[in-house]
Amino acid sequence: MFLLTTSLSLPVTSYGDEGMYLFNDLPLETLKQKHNFEPNSQWADQLRLASVRFNSGGSGSFISSDGLVLTNHHVASDTLHKLSTPELNLIEDGYLAKSLDQELKAPDLELNQLVSIEDVTDRVNEAVKPGASSDDALKQRRGVISTIEEESFEKTGLRSDVVTLFGGAQYHLYRYKKYTDVRLVWAPETKAAFFGGDADNFEYPRYNLDATIMRVYEEGKPAKLDNFLRWSPEPLQESELVFVSGNPGRTQRIFTVAALKFLRDDRLPYVLDFLRRKEILMQQFGLEGTEQARRARDELFGIQNARKAYTGMLAGLQDPQTFVAKQAREDKLLNQLRDNPEHKELAAAWAEIAEIQDAKREMLTQTVSLRSTLFDTAMQIVLLTTEDLKPNDQRLHEFTDASRDSKLQSLLSEAPIYEDLEQVKLSDELSRLTILRGAEDTLIQAILDGKGPRERAAALVEGTQLADVAFRKQLIEAGNDAVQQSNDPMIQLARKLEAEYRRIRERNEQIEERERQAYAKVTQAVTQIEGTGGYPDATFTLRLAFGTVKGYVEDGKQIDPTTNFAGAYQHAEAHKGQADFDLPESWMNAKDEVDLDTQLNFVCTADIIGGNSGSPVVNRDGELVGLIFDGNIQSLTSDYLYSDEQARAVSVSGVGIIEALRSIYDAQSLADSIGK
Amino acid sequence: MFLLTTSLSLPVTSYGDEGMYLFNDLPLETLKQKHNFEPNSQWADQLRLASVRFNSGGSGSFISSDGLVLTNHHVASDTLHKLSTPELNLIEDGYLAKSLDQELKAPDLELNQLVSIEDVTDRVNEAVKPGASSDDALKQRRGVISTIEEESFEKTGLRSDVVTLFGGAQYHLYRYKKYTDVRLVWAPETKAAFFGGDADNFEYPRYNLDATIMRVYEEGKPAKLDNFLRWSPEPLQESELVFVSGNPGRTQRIFTVAALKFLRDDRLPYVLDFLRRKEILMQQFGLEGTEQARRARDELFGIQNARKAYTGMLAGLQDPQTFVAKQAREDKLLNQLRDNPEHKELAAAWAEIAEIQDAKREMLTQTVSLRSTLFDTAMQIVLLTTEDLKPNDQRLHEFTDASRDSKLQSLLSEAPIYEDLEQVKLSDELSRLTILRGAEDTLIQAILDGKGPRERAAALVEGTQLADVAFRKQLIEAGNDAVQQSNDPMIQLARKLEAEYRRIRERNEQIEERERQAYAKVTQAVTQIEGTGGYPDATFTLRLAFGTVKGYVEDGKQIDPTTNFAGAYQHAEAHKGQADFDLPESWMNAKDEVDLDTQLNFVCTADIIGGNSGSPVVNRDGELVGLIFDGNIQSLTSDYLYSDEQARAVSVSGVGIIEALRSIYDAQSLADSIGK
């Protein structure tokens, strides 16, 4: 599943159908020359305004005039999970609202529609005083960004984010219309959406109905939309040109050899150890009973997905050939730089980046963030009420006026918090932190308070009132003094850790700032020597990718670019008796009604990455033809290396979704309203 | 499951029913005073000679005059796995030989019966020249041990092992009669043996039939045995005194605070990361299909068991209270030592041990052992054929004349080797080693040969002929020159790694020798100050433990010491729908025939640990009353700390085994022959 991981923003030159382009800098020349396609600005605006970002970590699109939103089941699953109870298991059973009043409100979703983009690079750079130290530059830049965002927010009422592009060479102001009343209309069973489970994840051929439909509301009514995608009635054809409009989360294609080595030798091994630890933890919790399994499932899926993605990424980096090509290109570039007196000093950026990796290595294991909902809530409340006392331009970024509402929405979510799961997670985090800092560390001793991790976690979870939304609300409203004096044990723990949290964060942001400055120089160097700007590394902001529907060869075998419903039934039969390979009852019952030749999934060469999950795929006419939900295993290295030899984006076909709604889910009127 | 982990040998003083006593130094006084029991030497000899060690990592007992052996299903599962095929799935379906000719021969089992014990401490110590350096002492000690073993082997024809006890304060020569023709008679289904699966592992109450019966053969016929255990027809009673005769693998009760901190801060976190990595790897492989799941299952179970055991052990060590008590005792002891001019210098041992932990920390991640059957086979063949050229007393220990036969038996095992599984395991090991040594390491570059770990592993596994037993035999017989010139890629890889393997091993053995010398002083100090010798830390050699059948209180609730068959059916009903909580068909079908009140499992306070799995539990009359198979979760800290407050050994009741054989498995004649 192409879910969002985390974000760091950088720039690149492109090959083949490579590229995640900015909507204000589309590759018009390439599209014309390579694909004989010349979109007008209306085509692009329409597509942009019909695209939405799920702030929980994915993409989606508007697909009707009355607010319908299409995304992946696995993007929606966080919401499905939060809406489920032991009695109403949306994850397992799926859902169909037969009327508007049956549509279920998501407890904390925020959808963003990108309304405008403005280049504010000059204003940001002017705020940095000449000769400012790296730390001062960071403060000045942070300050002006908060100011720009606040001014924009005040003026337009729109969510306003300054986005760092090309690793700091450009800053753009993105304005979003926010939708926070989002309701569930239809979801299939996980058995259909995640057919083949962890085994089939990142594989192809696939037969997954990884789709869910929601609806945005305004003032309690379905939102009226001017911009939404029409739906193509035609299946995809081999070689057809398609476009993907979505929010790729993070790529690192500009990374220098030194930076990739840090990834390979330190960061990915560390992250994988972490993920495997959490995977086993969640599995173990799920073994305790069916209800525990239900509670753990959504998080477990996310962890497994990330583990599989990072494993593929590391495998690519551990292949010596990856570095042969990368090193050759870097050597050539550096030689050209050094030969040119004008660019000579830019070469220093590579050495700077190598040094920065040492600093990152040192910070890698430094954390006091205990990953559990209750602790995180406590820490956010402690930070929020402290930041509220500061002037806007000096606050941590997520607590500025422009961002505060989004933060509050998540802090006051009605989503259930399960004490048994919290206890297990917090206990594991206390144990992990004890290992990372050492049991003799004074902060650890203060945290554990003379108890073992399990016992301490039990006391904290049993003692806190933070599971109660009203208590959270009251505490936030009471403000900083009340929080400082609170005797809630989780709040007290967060207060104990606040100073260290700020120290670590400050240090990391300083390193990132140094890195941004260095990569801005790298971008400059690449542009000057290789002559292309291309597209910036992904930043979980809206991008346009393009490609063609195309099969590939794997182990000497030609893989077809499309699959159909007949294949789904055959796949289930071939894997009979294996976990996650049973189609749901609804599919088995409808086998005679379904047109088995209908296209179900397809692959294309478009350049996507985690965060693109749920992105609409459109044709030359801007009509929806598919829904991105995955990349194949060969695409897992695309974080740092695009290739169209075998790497492919995997989508659900638009016609497949309609066929399923009509023939399997008895959702005629929903199917009728799509695209209209 | 109380399976063997790994071994390092050390000494202790005892509390309560603590103690794993040497058969040549039984706690007669304690038994008399505490339990009013005075066993005569015949009682002890009979029990010793009826006990067997499974060299694959467990314990067992002779239970009939015609060679029947009782052990755990999970001790036998390695053999069940090796004897299984996709068509004959012994792990899933169990097995019952209806006649002698249906008994299935294990491909590589070796069972050891302890025939005699001789104290050779003086001879070992005299071989170390006064003033020898630590390295020289190691060589001299190693040499004399090999010589003693060889002389004994030549003289008696018995397997002869010199065992290091009390951390090097004593050396005893153990002579074993070896049984290498071992055949499977009866095994239940895994659903009955491992009822409740990973979720119930190390929990109590339990309802597991974790038992399997084999038979030892001599010269192609069932062995005639003089010593075997009679079977008690009575269920266990609360407070009844019981004895456990088995082979606890490793305890570390003598460990100093510094040594326990190394465990807590470094070794256990490292091992747990390793185990979680392998657990996910095996799970992923199993997802590929039912046959793959079958191939991976036995190893996966072992990994999960170890992961759960070590997690419990770490939790105990991360509890600050564990160290409060330990530190207080150590401080008191050290003060008493320092106050006494005679013992003063012994205190230096504690500082020495603290230093040794630094050396161990440094070596922790140093390895070139790629854990896969084919690579391990290659490395063993390379080492064997090189060691064969050396005089006996200079060889690595497992290649001396006294050990070579056991080594050959395992190298020439007919157990199947699965290429797909080997490839996945080797690929993971290459990736892991790349992380540990760094991708730029010249040895790594030589190993990977310009390829990524996956590609390289595929080439190695496809290229080697080592899966063929005849090829292995021929290579070993051809000797060192042939191995040096072999173009088998796996052999070539092992040759590339041989020097580094020897360097790391030599360094580790030097550290262990230093540690042994230091702990010998600690033993001396403890004996002089606290006045008791007690028992030495476990060494995977035969020990006697004792205790009483006794319940305990958990979360305020009284836990009964015994369970019965009725409870098993109720437990299955209560966990309906959860994986691993279905009883097998045989049990469901026999529900009406089984006497539901028959005792099935029980707990007692005897001091056991991994390696004790399969140990017989006997009563005052030396009759078999149970079969150890587990410890409860509270016993997981017993590696370094015995307690009888909540920690319990978990056993199958003898009467439960007979009832199952008669009423569920239709094995009347087998049941009739037991104990006779």
Tab-separated table of N, CA, C and O in Angstrom, chain A residues 198-199 261 264-265 269 273 276-277 279-280 283-284 287-290 307-308 311-312 314-315 318-321 431 434-435 439-440 448 450-455 577-578, chain B residues 198-199 261 264-265 269 273 276-277 279-280 283-284 287-290 307-308 311-312 314-315 318-321 431 434-435 439-440 448 450-455 577-578:
chain	number	residue	atom	x	y	z
A	198	ASP	N	-0.897	-9.277	3.542
A	198	ASP	CA	0.508	-8.899	3.599
A	198	ASP	C	1.312	-9.665	2.545
A	198	ASP	O	2.296	-9.150	2.003
A	199	ALA	N	0.885	-10.891	2.219
A	199	ALA	CA	1.626	-11.699	1.233
A	199	ALA	C	1.600	-11.033	-0.144
A	199	ALA	O	2.609	-10.962	-0.832
A	261	LYS	N	24.119	6.410	1.920
A	261	LYS	CA	24.833	5.459	2.778
A	261	LYS	C	24.344	5.534	4.221
A	261	LYS	O	24.267	4.512	4.915
A	264	ARG	N	21.254	3.558	4.226
A	264	ARG	CA	21.532	2.126	4.117
A	264	ARG	C	22.135	1.554	5.405
A	264	ARG	O	21.742	0.485	5.865
A	265	ASP	N	23.085	2.269	5.954
A	265	ASP	CA	23.858	1.703	7.064
A	265	ASP	C	23.253	1.980	8.438
A	265	ASP	O	23.510	1.239	9.381
A	269	PRO	N	18.194	0.348	8.831
A	269	PRO	CA	18.291	-0.746	9.808
A	269	PRO	C	17.638	-0.397	11.149
A	269	PRO	O	16.952	-1.218	11.751
A	273	ASP	N	14.308	-2.348	12.649
A	273	ASP	CA	14.270	-2.960	13.985
A	273	ASP	C	13.063	-2.453	14.766
A	273	ASP	O	12.371	-3.212	15.437
A	276	ARG	N	9.791	-3.975	13.240
A	276	ARG	CA	9.603	-5.387	13.571
A	276	ARG	C	9.194	-5.538	15.032
A	276	ARG	O	8.373	-6.379	15.389
A	277	ARG	N	9.781	-4.708	15.868
A	277	ARG	CA	9.419	-4.726	17.282
A	277	ARG	C	7.928	-4.434	17.458
A	277	ARG	O	7.223	-5.133	18.186
A	279	GLU	N	5.597	-4.641	15.170
A	279	GLU	CA	4.776	-5.648	14.490
A	279	GLU	C	4.509	-6.841	15.424
A	279	GLU	O	3.376	-7.286	15.571
A	280	ILE	N	5.575	-7.318	16.059
A	280	ILE	CA	5.419	-8.442	16.990
A	280	ILE	C	4.541	-8.019	18.166
A	280	ILE	O	3.666	-8.769	18.615
A	283	GLN	N	0.950	-8.010	17.026
A	283	GLN	CA	0.517	-9.395	16.814
A	283	GLN	C	0.220	-10.068	18.141
A	283	GLN	O	-0.785	-10.747	18.304
A	284	GLN	N	1.128	-9.883	19.099
A	284	GLN	CA	0.974	-10.521	20.401
A	284	GLN	C	-0.287	-10.025	21.098
A	284	GLN	O	-1.021	-10.797	21.686
A	287	LEU	N	-3.287	-11.658	19.691
A	287	LEU	CA	-3.467	-13.069	20.066
A	287	LEU	C	-4.327	-13.233	21.312
A	287	LEU	O	-4.838	-14.309	21.592
A	288	GLU	N	-4.484	-12.152	22.061
A	288	GLU	CA	-5.214	-12.274	23.323
A	288	GLU	C	-6.719	-12.501	23.136
A	288	GLU	O	-7.403	-12.905	24.062
A	289	GLY	N	-7.213	-12.210	21.932
A	289	GLY	CA	-8.641	-12.420	21.711
A	289	GLY	C	-9.095	-11.732	20.444
A	289	GLY	O	-8.373	-10.903	19.884
A	290	THR	N	-10.306	-12.040	19.987
A	290	THR	CA	-10.767	-11.455	18.726
A	290	THR	C	-10.977	-9.947	18.847
A	290	THR	O	-10.696	-9.210	17.908
A	307	ARG	N	7.046	-1.913	7.047
A	307	ARG	CA	8.147	-2.874	7.150
A	307	ARG	C	8.477	-3.470	5.782
A	307	ARG	O	9.634	-3.586	5.409
A	308	LYS	N	7.426	-3.804	5.044
A	308	LYS	CA	7.676	-4.408	3.732
A	308	LYS	C	8.287	-3.377	2.776
A	308	LYS	O	9.209	-3.676	2.015
A	311	THR	N	11.921	-2.720	3.791
A	311	THR	CA	12.762	-3.878	3.492
A	311	THR	C	13.174	-3.850	2.015
A	311	THR	O	14.336	-4.083	1.681
A	312	GLY	N	12.205	-3.534	1.148
A	312	GLY	CA	12.509	-3.436	-0.284
A	312	GLY	C	13.483	-2.304	-0.568
A	312	GLY	O	14.398	-2.426	-1.398
A	314	LEU	N	15.741	-1.047	1.481
A	314	LEU	CA	17.075	-1.426	1.961
A	314	LEU	C	17.725	-2.434	1.013
A	314	LEU	O	18.930	-2.340	0.732
A	315	ALA	N	16.934	-3.368	0.515
A	315	ALA	CA	17.489	-4.358	-0.416
A	315	ALA	C	18.106	-3.654	-1.623
A	315	ALA	O	19.192	-4.015	-2.083
A	318	GLN	N	21.335	-2.047	-0.593
A	318	GLN	CA	22.420	-2.997	-0.301
A	318	GLN	C	22.958	-3.649	-1.565
A	318	GLN	O	23.938	-4.404	-1.503
A	319	ASP	N	22.326	-3.376	-2.689
A	319	ASP	CA	22.868	-3.880	-3.949
A	319	ASP	C	24.000	-2.952	-4.385
A	319	ASP	O	23.769	-1.776	-4.655
A	320	PRO	N	25.223	-3.463	-4.434
A	320	PRO	CA	26.361	-2.588	-4.760
A	320	PRO	C	26.161	-1.821	-6.072
A	320	PRO	O	26.663	-0.713	-6.224
A	321	GLN	N	25.416	-2.396	-7.010
A	321	GLN	CA	25.211	-1.735	-8.306
A	321	GLN	C	24.470	-0.400	-8.175
A	321	GLN	O	24.682	0.511	-8.974
A	431	SER	N	10.091	0.388	27.824
A	431	SER	CA	11.183	-0.575	27.732
A	431	SER	C	12.172	-0.153	26.639
A	431	SER	O	13.388	-0.200	26.808
A	434	THR	N	14.203	2.791	27.689
A	434	THR	CA	15.192	2.364	28.676
A	434	THR	C	16.419	1.790	27.982
A	434	THR	O	17.554	2.030	28.394
A	435	ILE	N	16.190	1.048	26.911
A	435	ILE	CA	17.319	0.513	26.152
A	435	ILE	C	18.073	1.645	25.453
A	435	ILE	O	19.300	1.718	25.502
A	439	ALA	N	19.471	2.189	31.308
A	439	ALA	CA	18.643	2.134	32.510
A	439	ALA	C	19.163	3.045	33.620
A	439	ALA	O	18.430	3.398	34.544
A	440	GLU	N	20.431	3.451	33.523
A	440	GLU	CA	21.009	4.278	34.591
A	440	GLU	C	20.764	5.771	34.351
A	440	GLU	O	21.059	6.594	35.210
A	448	LEU	N	10.484	5.997	35.164
A	448	LEU	CA	10.029	4.685	35.656
A	448	LEU	C	9.565	4.755	37.110
A	448	LEU	O	8.787	3.922	37.556
A	450	GLY	N	10.835	4.000	39.880
A	450	GLY	CA	11.073	2.823	40.724
A	450	GLY	C	10.325	1.569	40.302
A	450	GLY	O	10.400	0.537	40.963
A	451	LYS	N	9.590	1.663	39.188
A	451	LYS	CA	8.830	0.491	38.737
A	451	LYS	C	9.404	-0.073	37.440
A	451	LYS	O	10.138	0.600	36.722
A	452	GLY	N	9.029	-1.308	37.113
A	452	GLY	CA	9.349	-1.862	35.808
A	452	GLY	C	8.427	-1.252	34.764
A	452	GLY	O	7.375	-0.708	35.106
A	453	PRO	N	8.816	-1.321	33.483
A	453	PRO	CA	8.019	-0.712	32.419
A	453	PRO	C	6.534	-1.129	32.434
A	453	PRO	O	5.655	-0.288	32.283
A	454	ARG	N	6.260	-2.432	32.636
A	454	ARG	CA	4.863	-2.877	32.612
A	454	ARG	C	4.038	-2.265	33.724
A	454	ARG	O	2.933	-1.789	33.520
A	455	GLU	N	4.628	-2.323	34.922
A	455	GLU	CA	3.928	-1.837	36.094
A	455	GLU	C	3.706	-0.318	35.987
A	455	GLU	O	2.638	0.194	36.316
A	577	GLY	N	-7.157	-21.995	1.464
A	577	GLY	CA	-6.600	-22.460	2.734
A	577	GLY	C	-5.557	-21.518	3.315
A	577	GLY	O	-5.159	-21.661	4.459
A	578	GLN	N	-5.101	-20.532	2.521
A	578	GLN	CA	-4.135	-19.576	3.061
A	578	GLN	C	-4.868	-18.377	3.649
A	578	GLN	O	-5.867	-17.916	3.093
B	198	ASP	N	1.181	-19.658	20.637
B	198	ASP	CA	2.069	-18.631	21.156
B	198	ASP	C	1.370	-17.802	22.239
B	198	ASP	O	2.001	-17.335	23.186
B	199	ALA	N	0.052	-17.657	22.118
B	199	ALA	CA	-0.697	-16.855	23.103
B	199	ALA	C	-0.622	-17.491	24.492
B	199	ALA	O	-0.403	-16.805	25.484
B	261	LYS	N	23.757	-6.154	34.151
B	261	LYS	CA	23.520	-4.905	33.412
B	261	LYS	C	23.895	-5.055	31.944
B	261	LYS	O	23.241	-4.486	31.068
B	264	ARG	N	21.001	-6.751	30.458
B	264	ARG	CA	19.849	-5.854	30.350
B	264	ARG	C	20.038	-4.791	29.265
B	264	ARG	O	19.136	-4.528	28.469
B	265	ASP	N	21.223	-4.207	29.233
B	265	ASP	CA	21.426	-3.041	28.370
B	265	ASP	C	21.901	-3.396	26.964
B	265	ASP	O	21.701	-2.624	26.034
B	269	PRO	N	18.681	-6.853	24.492
B	269	PRO	CA	18.125	-6.035	23.404
B	269	PRO	C	18.633	-6.478	22.027
B	269	PRO	O	17.869	-6.535	21.068
B	273	ASP	N	16.201	-8.061	19.083
B	273	ASP	CA	16.130	-7.515	17.714
B	273	ASP	C	16.362	-8.627	16.696
B	273	ASP	O	15.679	-8.713	15.681
B	276	ARG	N	13.247	-11.016	16.633
B	276	ARG	CA	12.080	-10.429	15.964
B	276	ARG	C	12.300	-10.390	14.456
B	276	ARG	O	11.397	-10.621	13.669
B	277	ARG	N	13.539	-10.105	14.070
B	277	ARG	CA	13.874	-10.107	12.653
B	277	ARG	C	13.591	-11.479	12.035
B	277	ARG	O	12.974	-11.599	10.980
B	279	GLU	N	11.711	-13.866	13.274
B	279	GLU	CA	10.300	-14.224	13.398
B	279	GLU	C	9.504	-13.688	12.204
B	279	GLU	O	8.737	-14.410	11.575
B	280	ILE	N	9.739	-12.419	11.889
B	280	ILE	CA	9.044	-11.814	10.743
B	280	ILE	C	9.469	-12.519	9.455
B	280	ILE	O	8.648	-12.807	8.582
B	283	GLN	N	7.679	-15.830	9.247
B	283	GLN	CA	6.254	-15.584	9.001
B	283	GLN	C	6.031	-15.233	7.536
B	283	GLN	O	5.116	-15.737	6.895
B	284	GLN	N	6.865	-14.346	7.025
B	284	GLN	CA	6.718	-13.896	5.636
B	284	GLN	C	6.884	-15.062	4.674
B	284	GLN	O	6.151	-15.193	3.708
B	287	LEU	N	3.830	-17.133	4.569
B	287	LEU	CA	2.691	-16.532	3.863
B	287	LEU	C	2.652	-16.924	2.395
B	287	LEU	O	1.628	-16.793	1.733
B	288	GLU	N	3.775	-17.403	1.882
B	288	GLU	CA	3.821	-17.710	0.447
B	288	GLU	C	2.966	-18.924	0.063
B	288	GLU	O	2.662	-19.116	-1.110
B	289	GLY	N	2.610	-19.760	1.038
B	289	GLY	CA	1.777	-20.910	0.702
B	289	GLY	C	1.763	-21.901	1.850
B	289	GLY	O	2.564	-21.796	2.786
B	290	THR	N	0.861	-22.870	1.793
B	290	THR	CA	0.739	-23.817	2.906
B	290	THR	C	1.991	-24.687	3.034
B	290	THR	O	2.415	-25.005	4.139
B	307	ARG	N	11.768	-15.663	21.772
B	307	ARG	CA	11.427	-14.242	21.859
B	307	ARG	C	10.574	-13.969	23.090
B	307	ARG	O	10.805	-13.012	23.820
B	308	LYS	N	9.619	-14.853	23.349
B	308	LYS	CA	8.751	-14.633	24.498
B	308	LYS	C	9.533	-14.815	25.804
B	308	LYS	O	9.368	-14.043	26.749
B	311	THR	N	11.862	-11.805	26.272
B	311	THR	CA	11.099	-10.596	26.592
B	311	THR	C	10.770	-10.575	28.082
B	311	THR	O	10.916	-9.537	28.750
B	312	GLY	N	10.374	-11.728	28.620
B	312	GLY	CA	10.075	-11.821	30.046
B	312	GLY	C	11.314	-11.593	30.902
B	312	GLY	O	11.263	-10.931	31.941
B	314	LEU	N	13.972	-9.837	30.063
B	314	LEU	CA	14.344	-8.419	30.007
B	314	LEU	C	13.412	-7.581	30.883
B	314	LEU	O	13.869	-6.663	31.581
B	315	ALA	N	12.133	-7.909	30.865
B	315	ALA	CA	11.177	-7.163	31.695
B	315	ALA	C	11.595	-7.228	33.161
B	315	ALA	O	11.556	-6.226	33.872
B	318	GLN	N	14.590	-5.023	33.686
B	318	GLN	CA	14.301	-3.586	33.582
B	318	GLN	C	13.519	-3.076	34.791
B	318	GLN	O	13.302	-1.867	34.912
B	319	ASP	N	13.116	-3.984	35.653
B	319	ASP	CA	12.461	-3.553	36.888
B	319	ASP	C	13.546	-3.126	37.878
B	319	ASP	O	14.361	-3.935	38.304
B	320	PRO	N	13.567	-1.855	38.243
B	320	PRO	CA	14.639	-1.372	39.140
B	320	PRO	C	14.752	-2.186	40.425
B	320	PRO	O	15.839	-2.324	40.976
B	321	GLN	N	13.634	-2.754	40.891
B	321	GLN	CA	13.669	-3.510	42.152
B	321	GLN	C	14.568	-4.746	42.060
B	321	GLN	O	15.154	-5.173	43.054
B	431	SER	N	22.155	-9.732	4.342
B	431	SER	CA	21.736	-8.360	4.605
B	431	SER	C	22.083	-7.952	6.034
B	431	SER	O	22.592	-6.851	6.285
B	434	THR	N	25.756	-7.393	6.393
B	434	THR	CA	26.125	-6.135	5.745
B	434	THR	C	25.876	-4.966	6.688
B	434	THR	O	26.664	-4.023	6.764
B	435	ILE	N	24.774	-5.040	7.435
B	435	ILE	CA	24.503	-3.978	8.405
B	435	ILE	C	25.521	-4.028	9.548
B	435	ILE	O	26.083	-3.012	9.945
B	439	ALA	N	28.565	-1.858	4.808
B	439	ALA	CA	28.617	-2.282	3.401
B	439	ALA	C	29.984	-2.036	2.767
B	439	ALA	O	30.327	-2.633	1.750
B	440	GLU	N	30.785	-1.180	3.386
B	440	GLU	CA	32.086	-0.846	2.786
B	440	GLU	C	33.188	-1.821	3.243
B	440	GLU	O	34.310	-1.775	2.743
B	448	LEU	N	29.632	-10.518	-1.017
B	448	LEU	CA	28.513	-10.176	-1.906
B	448	LEU	C	28.903	-10.297	-3.377
B	448	LEU	O	28.040	-10.468	-4.239
B	450	GLY	N	29.716	-8.265	-5.656
B	450	GLY	CA	29.100	-7.314	-6.589
B	450	GLY	C	27.587	-7.435	-6.714
B	450	GLY	O	26.971	-6.745	-7.519
B	451	LYS	N	26.995	-8.337	-5.936
B	451	LYS	CA	25.540	-8.526	-6.039
B	451	LYS	C	24.842	-8.046	-4.763
B	451	LYS	O	25.457	-7.900	-3.713
B	452	GLY	N	23.531	-7.844	-4.874
B	452	GLY	CA	22.729	-7.576	-3.678
B	452	GLY	C	22.535	-8.878	-2.910
B	452	GLY	O	22.704	-9.963	-3.475
B	453	PRO	N	22.179	-8.793	-1.615
B	453	PRO	CA	22.014	-9.997	-0.803
B	453	PRO	C	21.083	-11.058	-1.417
B	453	PRO	O	21.398	-12.243	-1.397
B	454	ARG	N	19.955	-10.637	-1.968
B	454	ARG	CA	19.007	-11.611	-2.531
B	454	ARG	C	19.593	-12.370	-3.704
B	454	ARG	O	19.499	-13.594	-3.787
B	455	GLU	N	20.173	-11.594	-4.617
B	455	GLU	CA	20.728	-12.172	-5.831
B	455	GLU	C	21.891	-13.104	-5.474
B	455	GLU	O	22.033	-14.193	-6.033
B	577	GLY	N	-12.785	-19.388	17.615
B	577	GLY	CA	-12.533	-18.406	16.561
B	577	GLY	C	-11.122	-17.844	16.590
B	577	GLY	O	-10.690	-17.190	15.650
B	578	GLN	N	-10.387	-18.091	17.682
B	578	GLN	CA	-9.005	-17.609	17.739
B	578	GLN	C	-8.058	-18.672	17.212
B	578	GLN	O	-8.249	-19.870	17.473
